[in-house]
CSV table of C-alpha atoms and ligand atoms in Angstrom, one decimal:
chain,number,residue,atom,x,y,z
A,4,UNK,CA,-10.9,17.2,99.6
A,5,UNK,CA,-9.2,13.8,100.5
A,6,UNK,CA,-5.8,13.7,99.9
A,7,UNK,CA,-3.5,11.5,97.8
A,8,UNK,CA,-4.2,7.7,97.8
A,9,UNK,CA,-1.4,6.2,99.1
A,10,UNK,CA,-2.6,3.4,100.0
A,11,UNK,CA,-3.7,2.4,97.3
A,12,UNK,CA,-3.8,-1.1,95.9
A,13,UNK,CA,-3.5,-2.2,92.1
A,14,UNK,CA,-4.6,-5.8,92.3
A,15,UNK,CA,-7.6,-4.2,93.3
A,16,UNK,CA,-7.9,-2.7,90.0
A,17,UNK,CA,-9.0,-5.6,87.5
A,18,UNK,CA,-8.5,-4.5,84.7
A,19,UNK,CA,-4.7,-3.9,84.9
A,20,UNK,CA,-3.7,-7.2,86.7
A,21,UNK,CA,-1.7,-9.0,84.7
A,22,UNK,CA,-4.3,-12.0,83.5
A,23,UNK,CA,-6.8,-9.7,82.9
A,24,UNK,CA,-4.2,-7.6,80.0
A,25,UNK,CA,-3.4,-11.2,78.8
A,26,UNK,CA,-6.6,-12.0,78.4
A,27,UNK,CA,-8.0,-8.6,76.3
A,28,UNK,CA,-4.9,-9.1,74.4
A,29,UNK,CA,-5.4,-12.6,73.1
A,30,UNK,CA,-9.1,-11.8,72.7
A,31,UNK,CA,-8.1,-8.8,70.5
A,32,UNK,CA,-5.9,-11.3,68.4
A,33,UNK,CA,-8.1,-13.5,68.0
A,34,UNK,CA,-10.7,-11.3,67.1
A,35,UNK,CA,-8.5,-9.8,63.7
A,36,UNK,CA,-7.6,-13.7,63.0
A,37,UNK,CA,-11.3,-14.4,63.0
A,38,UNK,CA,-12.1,-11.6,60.6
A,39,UNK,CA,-12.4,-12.7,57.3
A,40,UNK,CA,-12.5,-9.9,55.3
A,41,UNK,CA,-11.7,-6.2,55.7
A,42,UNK,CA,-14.9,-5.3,56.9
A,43,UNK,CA,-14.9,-7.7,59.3
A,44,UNK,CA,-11.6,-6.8,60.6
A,45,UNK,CA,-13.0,-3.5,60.7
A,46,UNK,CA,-15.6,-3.7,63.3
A,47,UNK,CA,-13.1,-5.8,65.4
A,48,UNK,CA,-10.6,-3.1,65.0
A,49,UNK,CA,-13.1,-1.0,66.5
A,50,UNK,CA,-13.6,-3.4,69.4
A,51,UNK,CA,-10.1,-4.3,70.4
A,52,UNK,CA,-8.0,-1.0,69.4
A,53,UNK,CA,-10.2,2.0,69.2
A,54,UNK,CA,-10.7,4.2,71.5
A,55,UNK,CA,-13.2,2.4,73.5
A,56,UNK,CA,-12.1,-0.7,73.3
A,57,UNK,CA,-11.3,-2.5,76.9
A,58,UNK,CA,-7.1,-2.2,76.4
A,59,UNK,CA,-7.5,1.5,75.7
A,60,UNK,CA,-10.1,1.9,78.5
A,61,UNK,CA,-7.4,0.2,81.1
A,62,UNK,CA,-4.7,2.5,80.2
A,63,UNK,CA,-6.5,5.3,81.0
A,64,UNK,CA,-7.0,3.4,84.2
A,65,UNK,CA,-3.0,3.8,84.8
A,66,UNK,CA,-3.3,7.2,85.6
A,67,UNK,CA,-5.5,6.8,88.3
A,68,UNK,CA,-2.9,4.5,90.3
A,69,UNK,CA,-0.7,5.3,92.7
A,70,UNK,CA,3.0,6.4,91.1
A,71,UNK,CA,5.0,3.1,92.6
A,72,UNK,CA,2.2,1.1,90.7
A,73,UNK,CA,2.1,2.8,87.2
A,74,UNK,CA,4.9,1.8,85.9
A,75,UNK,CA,4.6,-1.9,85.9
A,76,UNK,CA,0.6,-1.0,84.8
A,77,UNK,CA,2.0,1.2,81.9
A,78,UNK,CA,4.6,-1.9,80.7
A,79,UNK,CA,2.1,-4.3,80.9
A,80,UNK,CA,-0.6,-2.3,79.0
A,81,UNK,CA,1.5,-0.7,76.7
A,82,UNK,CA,3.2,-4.0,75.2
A,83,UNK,CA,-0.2,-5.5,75.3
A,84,UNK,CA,-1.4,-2.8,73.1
A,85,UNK,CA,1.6,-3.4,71.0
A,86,UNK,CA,0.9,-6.3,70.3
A,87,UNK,CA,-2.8,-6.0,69.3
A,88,UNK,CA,-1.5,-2.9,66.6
A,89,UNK,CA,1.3,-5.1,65.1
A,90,UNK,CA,-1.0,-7.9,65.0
A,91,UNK,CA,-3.9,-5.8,63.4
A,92,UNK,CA,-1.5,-4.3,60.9
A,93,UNK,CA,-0.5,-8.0,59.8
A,94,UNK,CA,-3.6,-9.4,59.3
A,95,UNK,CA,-4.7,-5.7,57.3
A,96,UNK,CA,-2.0,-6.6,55.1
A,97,UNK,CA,-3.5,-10.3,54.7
A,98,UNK,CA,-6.3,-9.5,54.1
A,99,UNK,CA,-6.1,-6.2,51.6
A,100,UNK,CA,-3.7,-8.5,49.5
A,101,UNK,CA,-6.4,-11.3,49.6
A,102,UNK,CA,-9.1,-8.8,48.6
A,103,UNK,CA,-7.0,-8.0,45.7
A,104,UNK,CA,-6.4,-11.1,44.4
A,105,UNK,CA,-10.3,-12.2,45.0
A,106,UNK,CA,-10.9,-8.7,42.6
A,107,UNK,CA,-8.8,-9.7,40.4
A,108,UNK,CA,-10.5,-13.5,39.9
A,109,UNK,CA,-14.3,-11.9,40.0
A,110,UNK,CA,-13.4,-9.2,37.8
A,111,UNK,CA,-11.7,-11.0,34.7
A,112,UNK,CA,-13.5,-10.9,31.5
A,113,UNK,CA,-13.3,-14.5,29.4
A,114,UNK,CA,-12.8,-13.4,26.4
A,115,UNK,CA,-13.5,-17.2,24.7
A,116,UNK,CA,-17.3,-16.4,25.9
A,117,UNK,CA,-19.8,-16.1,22.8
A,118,UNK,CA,-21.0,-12.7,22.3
A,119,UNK,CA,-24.5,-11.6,21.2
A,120,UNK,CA,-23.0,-10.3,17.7
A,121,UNK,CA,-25.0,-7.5,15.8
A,122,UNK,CA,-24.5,-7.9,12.6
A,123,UNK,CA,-22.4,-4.2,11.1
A,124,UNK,CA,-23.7,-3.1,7.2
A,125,UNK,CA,-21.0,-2.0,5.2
A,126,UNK,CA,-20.6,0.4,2.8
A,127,UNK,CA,-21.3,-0.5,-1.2
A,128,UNK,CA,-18.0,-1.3,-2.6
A,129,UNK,CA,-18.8,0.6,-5.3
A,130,UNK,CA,-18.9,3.8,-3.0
A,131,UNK,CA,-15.7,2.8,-1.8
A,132,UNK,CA,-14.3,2.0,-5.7
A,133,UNK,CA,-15.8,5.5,-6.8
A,134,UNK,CA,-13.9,7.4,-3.5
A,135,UNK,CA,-11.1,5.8,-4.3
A,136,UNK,CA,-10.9,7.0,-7.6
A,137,UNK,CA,-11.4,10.5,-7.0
A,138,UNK,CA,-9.0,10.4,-4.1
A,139,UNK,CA,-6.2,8.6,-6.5
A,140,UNK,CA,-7.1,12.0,-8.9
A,141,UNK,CA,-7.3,14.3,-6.0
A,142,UNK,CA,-3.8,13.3,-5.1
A,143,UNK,CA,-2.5,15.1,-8.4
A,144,UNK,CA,-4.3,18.2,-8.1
A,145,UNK,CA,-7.9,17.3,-10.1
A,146,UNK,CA,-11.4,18.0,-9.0
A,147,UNK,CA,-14.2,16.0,-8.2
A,148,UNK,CA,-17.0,17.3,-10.6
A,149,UNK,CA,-20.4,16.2,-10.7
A,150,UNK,CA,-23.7,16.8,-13.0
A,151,UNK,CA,-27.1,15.6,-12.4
A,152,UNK,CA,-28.5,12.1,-13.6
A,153,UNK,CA,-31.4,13.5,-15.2
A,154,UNK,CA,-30.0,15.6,-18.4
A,155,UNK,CA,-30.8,17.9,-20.8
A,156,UNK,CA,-30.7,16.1,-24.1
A,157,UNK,CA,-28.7,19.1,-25.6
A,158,UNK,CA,-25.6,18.6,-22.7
A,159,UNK,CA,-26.0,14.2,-23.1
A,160,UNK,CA,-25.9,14.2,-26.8
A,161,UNK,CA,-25.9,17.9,-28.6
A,162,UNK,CA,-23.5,19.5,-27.2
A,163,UNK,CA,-20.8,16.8,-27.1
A,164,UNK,CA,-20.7,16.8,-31.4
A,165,UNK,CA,-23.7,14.7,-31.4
A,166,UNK,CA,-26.5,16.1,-33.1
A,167,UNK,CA,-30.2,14.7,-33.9
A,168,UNK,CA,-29.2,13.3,-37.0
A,169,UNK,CA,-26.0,12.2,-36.2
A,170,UNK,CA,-26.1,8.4,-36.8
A,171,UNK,CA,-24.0,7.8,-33.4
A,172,UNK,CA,-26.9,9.3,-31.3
A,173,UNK,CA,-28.4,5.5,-31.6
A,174,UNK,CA,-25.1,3.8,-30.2
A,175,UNK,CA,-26.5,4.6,-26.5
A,176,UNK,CA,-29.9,3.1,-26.1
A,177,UNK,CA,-31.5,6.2,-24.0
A,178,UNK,CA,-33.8,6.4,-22.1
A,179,UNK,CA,-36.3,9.2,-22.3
A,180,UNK,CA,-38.9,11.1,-20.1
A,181,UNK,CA,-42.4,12.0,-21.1
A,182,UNK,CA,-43.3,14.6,-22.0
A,183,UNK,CA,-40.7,14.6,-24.7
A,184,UNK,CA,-41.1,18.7,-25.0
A,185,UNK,CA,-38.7,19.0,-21.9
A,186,UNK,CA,-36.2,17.0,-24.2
A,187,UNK,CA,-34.8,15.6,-20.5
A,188,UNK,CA,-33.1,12.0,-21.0
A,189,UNK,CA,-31.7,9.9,-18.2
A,190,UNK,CA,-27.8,10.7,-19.2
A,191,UNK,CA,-26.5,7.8,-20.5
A,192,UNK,CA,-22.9,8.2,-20.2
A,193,UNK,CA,-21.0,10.9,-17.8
A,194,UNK,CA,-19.6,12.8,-20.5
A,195,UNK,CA,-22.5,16.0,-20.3
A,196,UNK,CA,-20.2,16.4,-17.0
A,197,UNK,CA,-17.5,17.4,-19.6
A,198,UNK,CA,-19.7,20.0,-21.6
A,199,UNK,CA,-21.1,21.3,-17.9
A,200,UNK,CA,-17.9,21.9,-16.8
A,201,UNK,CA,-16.1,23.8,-19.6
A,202,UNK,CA,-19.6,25.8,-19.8
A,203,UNK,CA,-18.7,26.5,-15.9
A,204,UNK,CA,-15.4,26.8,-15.5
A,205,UNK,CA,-12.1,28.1,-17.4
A,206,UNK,CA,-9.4,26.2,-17.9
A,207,UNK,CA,-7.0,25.3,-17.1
A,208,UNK,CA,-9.4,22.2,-16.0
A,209,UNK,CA,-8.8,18.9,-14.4
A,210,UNK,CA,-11.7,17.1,-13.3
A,211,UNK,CA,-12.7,13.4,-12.8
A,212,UNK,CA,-16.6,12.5,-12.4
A,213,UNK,CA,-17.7,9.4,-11.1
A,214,UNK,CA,-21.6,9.0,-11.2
A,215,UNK,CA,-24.6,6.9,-12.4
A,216,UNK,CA,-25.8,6.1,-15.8
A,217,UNK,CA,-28.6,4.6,-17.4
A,218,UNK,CA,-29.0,2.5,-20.6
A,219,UNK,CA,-31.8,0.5,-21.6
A,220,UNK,CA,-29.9,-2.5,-21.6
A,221,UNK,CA,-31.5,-6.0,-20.2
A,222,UNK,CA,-30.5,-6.7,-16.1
A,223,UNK,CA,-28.8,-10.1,-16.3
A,224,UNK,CA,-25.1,-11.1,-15.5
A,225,UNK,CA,-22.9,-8.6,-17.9
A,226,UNK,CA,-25.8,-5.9,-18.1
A,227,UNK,CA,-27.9,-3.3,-16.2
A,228,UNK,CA,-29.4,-0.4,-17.0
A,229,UNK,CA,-28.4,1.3,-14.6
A,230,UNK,CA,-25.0,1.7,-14.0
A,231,UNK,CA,-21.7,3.4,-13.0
A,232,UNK,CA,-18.4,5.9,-15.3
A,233,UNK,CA,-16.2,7.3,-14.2
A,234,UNK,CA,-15.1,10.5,-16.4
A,235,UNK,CA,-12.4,12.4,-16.7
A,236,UNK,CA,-11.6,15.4,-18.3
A,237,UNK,CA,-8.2,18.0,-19.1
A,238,UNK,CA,-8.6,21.4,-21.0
A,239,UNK,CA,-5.2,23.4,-20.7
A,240,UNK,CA,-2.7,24.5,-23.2
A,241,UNK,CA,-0.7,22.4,-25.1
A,242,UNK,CA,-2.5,19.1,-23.9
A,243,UNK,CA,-1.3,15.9,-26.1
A,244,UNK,CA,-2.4,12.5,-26.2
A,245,UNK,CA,0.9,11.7,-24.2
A,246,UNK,CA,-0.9,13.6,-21.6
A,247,UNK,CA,-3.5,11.2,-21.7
A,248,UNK,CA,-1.4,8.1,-21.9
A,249,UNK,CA,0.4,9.5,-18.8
A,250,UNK,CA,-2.7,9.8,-17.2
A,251,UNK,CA,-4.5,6.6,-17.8
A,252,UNK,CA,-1.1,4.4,-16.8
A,253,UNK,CA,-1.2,6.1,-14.0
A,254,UNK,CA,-4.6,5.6,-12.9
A,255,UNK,CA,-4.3,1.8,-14.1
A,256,UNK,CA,-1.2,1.2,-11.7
A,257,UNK,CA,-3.1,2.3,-8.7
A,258,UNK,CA,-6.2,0.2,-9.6
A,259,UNK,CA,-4.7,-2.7,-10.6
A,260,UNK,CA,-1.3,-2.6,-9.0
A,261,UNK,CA,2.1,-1.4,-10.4
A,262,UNK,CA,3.4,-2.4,-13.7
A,263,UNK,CA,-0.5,-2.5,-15.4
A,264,UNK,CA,-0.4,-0.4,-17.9
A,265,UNK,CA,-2.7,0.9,-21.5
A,266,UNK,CA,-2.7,0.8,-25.1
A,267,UNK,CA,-5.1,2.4,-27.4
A,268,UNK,CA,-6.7,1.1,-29.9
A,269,UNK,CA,-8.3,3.5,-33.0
A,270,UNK,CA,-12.0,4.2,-32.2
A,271,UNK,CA,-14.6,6.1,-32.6
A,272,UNK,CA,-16.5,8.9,-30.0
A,273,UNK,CA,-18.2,12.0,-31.6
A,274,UNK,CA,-16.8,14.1,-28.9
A,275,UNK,CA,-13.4,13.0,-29.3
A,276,UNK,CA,-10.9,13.2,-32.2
A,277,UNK,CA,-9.0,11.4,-32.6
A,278,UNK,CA,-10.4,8.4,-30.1
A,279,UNK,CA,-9.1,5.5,-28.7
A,280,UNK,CA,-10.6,2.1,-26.9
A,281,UNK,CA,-8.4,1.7,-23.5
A,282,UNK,CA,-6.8,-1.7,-23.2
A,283,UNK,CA,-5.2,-2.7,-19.8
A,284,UNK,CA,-2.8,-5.3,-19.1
A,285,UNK,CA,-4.3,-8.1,-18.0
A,286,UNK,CA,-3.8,-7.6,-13.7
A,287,UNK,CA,-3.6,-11.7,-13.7
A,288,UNK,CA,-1.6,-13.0,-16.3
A,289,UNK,CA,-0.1,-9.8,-17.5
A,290,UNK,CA,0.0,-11.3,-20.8
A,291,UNK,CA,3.0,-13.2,-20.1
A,292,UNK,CA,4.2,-16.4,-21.8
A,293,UNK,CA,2.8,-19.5,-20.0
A,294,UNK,CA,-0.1,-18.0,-18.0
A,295,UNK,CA,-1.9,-16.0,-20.7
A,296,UNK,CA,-3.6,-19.0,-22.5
A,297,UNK,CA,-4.8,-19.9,-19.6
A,298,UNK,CA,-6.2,-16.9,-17.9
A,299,UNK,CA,-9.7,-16.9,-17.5
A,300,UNK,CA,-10.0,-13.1,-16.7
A,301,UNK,CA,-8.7,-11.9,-20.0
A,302,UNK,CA,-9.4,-15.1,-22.0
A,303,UNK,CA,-6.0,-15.4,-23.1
A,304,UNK,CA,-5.8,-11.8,-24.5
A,305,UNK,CA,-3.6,-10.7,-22.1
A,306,UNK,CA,-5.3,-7.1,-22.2
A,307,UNK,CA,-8.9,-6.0,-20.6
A,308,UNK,CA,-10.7,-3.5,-22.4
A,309,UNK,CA,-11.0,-0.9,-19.9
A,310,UNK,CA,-13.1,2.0,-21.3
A,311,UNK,CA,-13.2,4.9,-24.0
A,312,UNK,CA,-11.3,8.4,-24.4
A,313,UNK,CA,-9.6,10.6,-26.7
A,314,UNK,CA,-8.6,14.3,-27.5
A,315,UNK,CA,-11.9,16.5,-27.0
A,316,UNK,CA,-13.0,17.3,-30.1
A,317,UNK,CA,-12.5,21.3,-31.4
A,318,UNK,CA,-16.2,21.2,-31.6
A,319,UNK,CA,-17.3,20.3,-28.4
A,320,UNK,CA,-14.7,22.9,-26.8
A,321,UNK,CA,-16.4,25.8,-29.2
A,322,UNK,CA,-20.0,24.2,-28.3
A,323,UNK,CA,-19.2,25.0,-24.8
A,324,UNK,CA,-17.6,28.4,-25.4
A,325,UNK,CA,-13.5,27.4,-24.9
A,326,UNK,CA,-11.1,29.1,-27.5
A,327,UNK,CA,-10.7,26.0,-29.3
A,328,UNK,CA,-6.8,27.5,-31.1
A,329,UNK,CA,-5.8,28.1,-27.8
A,330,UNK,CA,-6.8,25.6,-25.5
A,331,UNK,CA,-6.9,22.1,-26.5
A,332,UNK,CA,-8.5,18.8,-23.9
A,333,UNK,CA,-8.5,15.0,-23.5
A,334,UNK,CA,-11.2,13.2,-22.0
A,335,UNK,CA,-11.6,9.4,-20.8
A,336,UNK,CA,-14.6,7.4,-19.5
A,337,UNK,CA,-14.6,3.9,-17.7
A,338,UNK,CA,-17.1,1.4,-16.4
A,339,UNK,CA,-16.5,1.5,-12.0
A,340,UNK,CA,-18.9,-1.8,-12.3
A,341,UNK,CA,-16.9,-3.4,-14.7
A,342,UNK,CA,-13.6,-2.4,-13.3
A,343,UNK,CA,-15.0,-3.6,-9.7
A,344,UNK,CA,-16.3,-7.1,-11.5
A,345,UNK,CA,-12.6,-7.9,-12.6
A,346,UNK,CA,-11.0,-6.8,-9.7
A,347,UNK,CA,-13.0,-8.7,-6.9
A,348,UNK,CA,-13.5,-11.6,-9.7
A,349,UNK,CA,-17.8,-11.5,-8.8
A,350,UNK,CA,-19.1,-13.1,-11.9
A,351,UNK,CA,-22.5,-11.8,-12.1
A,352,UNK,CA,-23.3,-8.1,-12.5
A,353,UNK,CA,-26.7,-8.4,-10.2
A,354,UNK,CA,-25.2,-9.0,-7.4
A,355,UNK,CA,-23.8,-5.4,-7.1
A,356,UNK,CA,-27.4,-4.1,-7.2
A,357,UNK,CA,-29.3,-6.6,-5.4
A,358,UNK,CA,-28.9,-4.9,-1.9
A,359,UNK,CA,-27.8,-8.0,-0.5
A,360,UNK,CA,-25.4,-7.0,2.6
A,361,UNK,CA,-23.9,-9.9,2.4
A,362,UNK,CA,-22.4,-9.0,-0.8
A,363,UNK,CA,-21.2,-5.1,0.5
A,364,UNK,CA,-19.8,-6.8,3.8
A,365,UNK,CA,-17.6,-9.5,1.8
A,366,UNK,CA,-16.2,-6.4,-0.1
A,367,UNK,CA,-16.9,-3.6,1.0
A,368,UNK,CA,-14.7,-2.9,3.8
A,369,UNK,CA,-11.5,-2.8,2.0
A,370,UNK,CA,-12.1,-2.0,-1.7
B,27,LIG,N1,-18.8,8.4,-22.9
B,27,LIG,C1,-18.2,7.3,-23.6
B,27,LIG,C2,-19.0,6.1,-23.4
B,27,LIG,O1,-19.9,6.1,-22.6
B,27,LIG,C3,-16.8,7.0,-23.1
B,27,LIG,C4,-15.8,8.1,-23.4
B,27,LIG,C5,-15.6,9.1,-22.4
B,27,LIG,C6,-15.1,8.2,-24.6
B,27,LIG,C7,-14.8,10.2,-22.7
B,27,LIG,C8,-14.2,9.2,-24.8
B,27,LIG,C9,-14.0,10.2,-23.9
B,27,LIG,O2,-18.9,5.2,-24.2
C-alpha cells in the first residue's frame, strides 16, 4: 500500500484549475440561456448540474487532493456550482412564466368566431299554454283530470242534460265513427271530463281539463276542427256563482296580467243552469276611454269573449250519481287556441297546426 500523497500537485489536476472551473461554469450558463423552453432547459440542466455533469464530476475530484490543496479546489468549485444553480433557477423562473403566458395566448377561445349552429325545436306553445293553466289551478289545490278524445256519445252529449232529441245536440257539429252501433263520437267539447269525473270521484271536487276537441268546422284562419278547452269543474257544498266569478277573475289575471277581469253574460248550456258567456277585459285597451275605439284586438268592445260556464245543472249531478240537495257545482270551458291567438296576436289559426317550427320556436319558449 503506498502511502499518503504528499506530493501531490493540483495544477496537475485539470479539471480543478481555475480556467478550467471558469470555463464549465460559463458553458453551463450559457447552456440554460440557450434553452428556449423548459424542456430544453431540461436536458441542459442535466448536462451542467446533475450529477454527471463535468462541475459535479470535479468536485468529487476535490477529495482526492492533497488537504493544503482542497480548500482553494472546494471555493473555487463550490461558487462555480453556485452560480450554475442560481442561474438555472432564474432562467426556470423565465421560462415557466413564459410558458404560462404562451398557454394562456394558445388556449383562448374567440368567442366572436361563427359557430356551426344546430337548429333546437321547441315545444308547441300550446303545450306550454295548457301546463300553464293546470299549474296556475294546481297552485290552489285542483286536479288535473283528463278523459279520452274518443267518447261515448252518452258521456259527450247524454249525460251532460243533452238528450237525442234535445234541439241543442245540433249546436256542436260532431263528428261520428262508423259503425254508428258503438254510438262513439269524437268529443266535441271537454265537458264528458265533468260527467267522468263526478261518476269517478266524490266531491268535494276541483278539477281543470285541458285537452283536444273536434268539430266539423272548415280549417281556415278562425276555424279548425280540431282543437283545444280547457274545462273546469267544482262540486262541493254550498258552491255559488260567486264561486265561479272568483274563479274565473282569478284565472284571467294570471293569463292576461293583473287587473283583467270577467262579466257574464245570460246564456245558454244544457248542462248548466243558469249559464253565462265569459267576457274578459280587453288585455290591450282595457276598455278605457281613448284607446278602446281604436283597439284592433277587441274591436272597440273593450271585452273578449272568452268562453262558456255556469252552475252544473241538478240534472247532470243526478245523471252522474251526486246527491244533487246536497252538493251543488259550477263548471267553465275556454278555447287554449283562442286564448293563445289573442295573447301572442298570431292572426291565422293554421299556423298553430301546421307543424312549422318556426312558429313553436318564435313562441314557444316562453308562453
Ligand atoms: N262545453 C261548452 C262548449 O264547448 C263550454 C262550457 C263548459 C259551458 C262548461 C259551460 C260550462 O261550448
Amino acid at each position: 500500500m503506498s502511502g499518503p500523497n504528499t506530493d501531490y500537485d493540483p495544477v496537475e489536476v485539470t479539471a480543478l484549475q481555475a480556467e478550467q472551473v471558469t470555463a464549465m461554469r460559463d458553458e453551463a450558463l450559457a447552456a440554460f440561456a440557450a434553452a428556449g423552453d423548459l424542456a430544453e432547459l431540461k436536458q441542459a440542466r442535466l448536462d451542467h448540474a446533475g450529477d454527471r455533469s463535468p462541475l459535479a464530476l470535479a468536485n468529487r475530484e476535490i477529495g482526492a487532493l492533497p488537504p493544503q490543496a482542497r480548500k482553494e479546489a472546494g471555493q473555487r468549485v463550490g461558487q462555480a456550482r453556485g452560480a450554475v444553480s442560481k442561474a438555472l433557477a432564474d432562467r426556470t423562473a423565465v421560462l415557466e412564466a413564459e410558458a404560462e403566458e404562451r398557454m394562456l395566448v394558445e388556449e383562448t377561445v374567440d368567442v366572436t368566431l361563427p359557430v356551426v349552429r344546430r337548429p333546437r325545436g321547441a315545444r308547441h306553445p300550446l303545450t306550454l299554454m295548457s301546463e300553464y293553466i293546470a299549474d296556475l289551478f294546481v297552485a290552489m289545490g285542483w286536479e288535473v283530470a283528463e278523459g279520452p278524445v274518443l267518447e261515448a256519445e252518452w258521456l259527450n252529449f247524454d249525460a251532460l242534460n243533452l238528450g237525442p232529441d234535445h234541439p241543442a245536440r245540433t249546436m256542436q257539429d260532431t263528428f261520428w265513427t262508423e259503425p254508428a252501433d258503438d254510438h262513439l263520437v269524437l268529443r266535441t267539447h271537454t265537458s264528458p271530463v265533468q260527467a267522468r269525473t263526478m261518476l269517478e270521484r266524490t266531491p268535494p271536487i276541483y278539477v281543470i281539463c285541458p285537452g283536444r276537441v273536434f268539430r266539423t268546422d272548415p280549417f281556415d284562419a278562425t276555424h279548425s276542427p280540431m282543437f283545444h278547452q280547457v274545462e273546469g269543474l267544482v262540486v262541493d257544498e254550498g258552491i255559488t256563482m260567486a264561486h265561479l266569478k272568483g274563479s274565473l277573475d282569478h284565472f284571467a289575471a294570471r293569463m292576461f296580467g293583473e287587473g283583467i277581469t270577467t262579466r257574464f253574460r245570460p246564456s245558454y248550456f244544457p248542462f248548466t243552469e243558469p249559464s253565462a258567456e265569459v267576457d274578459m277585459v280587453c288585455f290591450v285597451c282595457r276598455g278605457e276611454v281613448g284607446a278602446v275605439d281604436e283597439c284592433r284586438t277587441c274591436k272597440g268592445e273593450g271585452w273578449i269573449e272568452w268562453g262558456g260556464c255556469g252552475v252544473v245543472n241538478p240534472r247532470v249531478l243526478a245523471a252522474c250519481g251526486i246527491d244533487a240537495d246536497r252538493y251543488r257545482g259550477f263548471a267553465f270551458g275556454m278555447g287554449i287556441d283562442r286564448s293563445f291567438m289573442f295573447r301572442s296576436g298570431a292572426g291565422d289559426m293554421r299556423a298553430l297546426f301546421e307543424g312549422d317550427v318556426r312558429f313553436a320556436s318564435a313562441f314557444g319558449t316562453d308562453w
